[in-house]
Coordinates of C-alpha atoms in Angstrom, one line a residue:
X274 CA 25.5 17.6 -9.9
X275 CA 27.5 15.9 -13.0
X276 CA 26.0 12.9 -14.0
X277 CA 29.1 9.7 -14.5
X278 CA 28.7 6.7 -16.3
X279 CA 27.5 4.8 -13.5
X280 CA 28.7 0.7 -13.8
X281 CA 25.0 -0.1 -12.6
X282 CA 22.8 -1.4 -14.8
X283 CA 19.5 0.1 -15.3
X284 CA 17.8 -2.8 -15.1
X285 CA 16.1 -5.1 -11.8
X286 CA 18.1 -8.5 -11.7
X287 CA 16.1 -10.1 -8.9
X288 CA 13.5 -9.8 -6.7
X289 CA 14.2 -11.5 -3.2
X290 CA 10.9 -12.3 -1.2
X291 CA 11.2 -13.5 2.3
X292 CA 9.6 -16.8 3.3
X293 CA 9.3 -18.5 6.7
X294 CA 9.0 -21.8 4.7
X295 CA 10.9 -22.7 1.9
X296 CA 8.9 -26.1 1.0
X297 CA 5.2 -24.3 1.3
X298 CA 6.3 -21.1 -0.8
X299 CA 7.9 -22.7 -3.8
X300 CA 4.7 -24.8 -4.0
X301 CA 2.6 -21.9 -4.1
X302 CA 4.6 -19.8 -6.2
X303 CA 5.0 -22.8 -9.1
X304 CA 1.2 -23.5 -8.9
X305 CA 0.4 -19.4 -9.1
X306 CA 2.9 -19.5 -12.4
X307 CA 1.5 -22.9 -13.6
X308 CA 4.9 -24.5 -12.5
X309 CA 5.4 -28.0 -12.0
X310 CA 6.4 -28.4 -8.2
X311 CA 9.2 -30.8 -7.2
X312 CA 9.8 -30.6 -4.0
X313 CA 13.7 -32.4 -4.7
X314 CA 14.8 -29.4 -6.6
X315 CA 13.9 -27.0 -3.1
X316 CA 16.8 -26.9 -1.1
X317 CA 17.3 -24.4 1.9
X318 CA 17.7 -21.9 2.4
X319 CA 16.8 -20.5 -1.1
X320 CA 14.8 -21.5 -3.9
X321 CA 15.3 -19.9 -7.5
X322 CA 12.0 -19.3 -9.7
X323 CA 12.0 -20.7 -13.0
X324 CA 11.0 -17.1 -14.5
X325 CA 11.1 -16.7 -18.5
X326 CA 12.6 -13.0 -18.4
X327 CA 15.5 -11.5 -17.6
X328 CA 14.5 -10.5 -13.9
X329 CA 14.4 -13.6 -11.7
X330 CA 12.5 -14.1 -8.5
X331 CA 14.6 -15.9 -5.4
X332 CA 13.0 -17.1 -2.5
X333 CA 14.5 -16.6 0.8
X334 CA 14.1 -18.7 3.6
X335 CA 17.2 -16.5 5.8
X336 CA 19.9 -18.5 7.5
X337 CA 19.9 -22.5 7.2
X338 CA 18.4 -24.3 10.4
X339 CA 16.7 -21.4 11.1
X340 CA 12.8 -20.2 10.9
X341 CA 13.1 -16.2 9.2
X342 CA 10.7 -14.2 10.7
X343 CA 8.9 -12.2 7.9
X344 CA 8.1 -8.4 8.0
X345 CA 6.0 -8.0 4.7
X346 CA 5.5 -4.6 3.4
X347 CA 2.2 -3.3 3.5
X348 CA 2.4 -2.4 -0.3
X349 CA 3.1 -4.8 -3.1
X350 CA 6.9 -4.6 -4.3
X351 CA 6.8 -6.0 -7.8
X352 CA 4.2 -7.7 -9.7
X353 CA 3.2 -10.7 -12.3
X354 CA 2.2 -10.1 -15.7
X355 CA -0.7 -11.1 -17.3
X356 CA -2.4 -10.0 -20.7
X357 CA -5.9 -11.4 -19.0
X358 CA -6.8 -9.8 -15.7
X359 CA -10.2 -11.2 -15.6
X360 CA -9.0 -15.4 -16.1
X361 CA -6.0 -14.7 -13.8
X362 CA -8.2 -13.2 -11.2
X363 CA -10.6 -16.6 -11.5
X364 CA -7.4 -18.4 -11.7
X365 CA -6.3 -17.9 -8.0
X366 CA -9.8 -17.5 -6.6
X367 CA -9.7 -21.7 -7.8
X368 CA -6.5 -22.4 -6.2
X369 CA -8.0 -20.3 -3.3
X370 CA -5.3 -18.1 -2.5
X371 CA -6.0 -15.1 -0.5
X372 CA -7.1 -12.1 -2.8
X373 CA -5.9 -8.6 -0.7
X374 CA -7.9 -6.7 -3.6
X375 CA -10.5 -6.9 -6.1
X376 CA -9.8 -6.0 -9.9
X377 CA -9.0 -2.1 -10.1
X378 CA -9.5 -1.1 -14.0
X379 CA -8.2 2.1 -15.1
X380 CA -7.6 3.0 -18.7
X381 CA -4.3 1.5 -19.8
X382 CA -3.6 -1.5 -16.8
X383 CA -5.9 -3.3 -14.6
X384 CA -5.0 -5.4 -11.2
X385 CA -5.7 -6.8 -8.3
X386 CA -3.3 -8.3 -5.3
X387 CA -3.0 -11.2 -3.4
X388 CA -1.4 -12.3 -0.2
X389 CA 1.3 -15.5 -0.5
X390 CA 1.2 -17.6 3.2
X391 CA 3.7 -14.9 4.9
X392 CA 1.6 -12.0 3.8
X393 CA 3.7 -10.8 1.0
X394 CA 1.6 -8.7 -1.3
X395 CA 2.0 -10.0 -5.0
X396 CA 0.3 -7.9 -7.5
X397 CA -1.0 -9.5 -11.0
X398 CA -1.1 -6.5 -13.4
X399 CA -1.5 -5.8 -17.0
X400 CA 0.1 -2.9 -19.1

């Protein structure tokens, strides 16, 4: 197979995550990233994360006027950064989100996952 220039970039642009409440979500998402949350600035049915990299995070609440449904994968999709796995892990046990996994420690990266209110799987990772 010849390989074209192809005129998609090889890069990720946005990560969608589906939410059943658009209010709820952006709060927990601003207080996970140390956000300040106004709840003006959250208007249906999508909320765009304030994200300081090139690779934004959207999230969807579906169609207007009505509540989305949310299938989350059983594996996480995409994942936070963090230079400190230990602090970010004692982080969101304090806001008392829901951790799906304990710290895993390998040689080069370390993480652990938590569940968001519909179940997503976020991962906080370093490396």
């Amino acid at each position: 197979m010849k390989i074209t220039k192809s005129p998609i970039h090889n890069r990720v642009n946005t990560i969608f995550i589906p939410v059943s409440d658009l209010q709820a979500a952006a709060k927990w998402y601003c207080h996970l990233l140390g956000q300040e949350y106004n709840p003006e600035e959250v208007k249906e049915p999508v909320y765009n994360m304030k994200i300081n990299h090139t690779t934004g995070v959207l999230l969807d609440a579906g169609p207007p006027g009505k509540k989305q449904t949310v299938k989350p994968s059983a594996h996480p999709l995409f994942n936070f950064h963090t230079e400190d796995i230990d602090s970010s892990f004692q982080f969101v046990k304090e806001l008392e989100y829901s951790v799906h996994s304990d710290i895993q420690r390998f040689e080069d990266i370390s993480f652990f996952t938590i569940k968001d209110a519909d179940e997503n799987i976020i991962m906080i990772c370093t490396g």
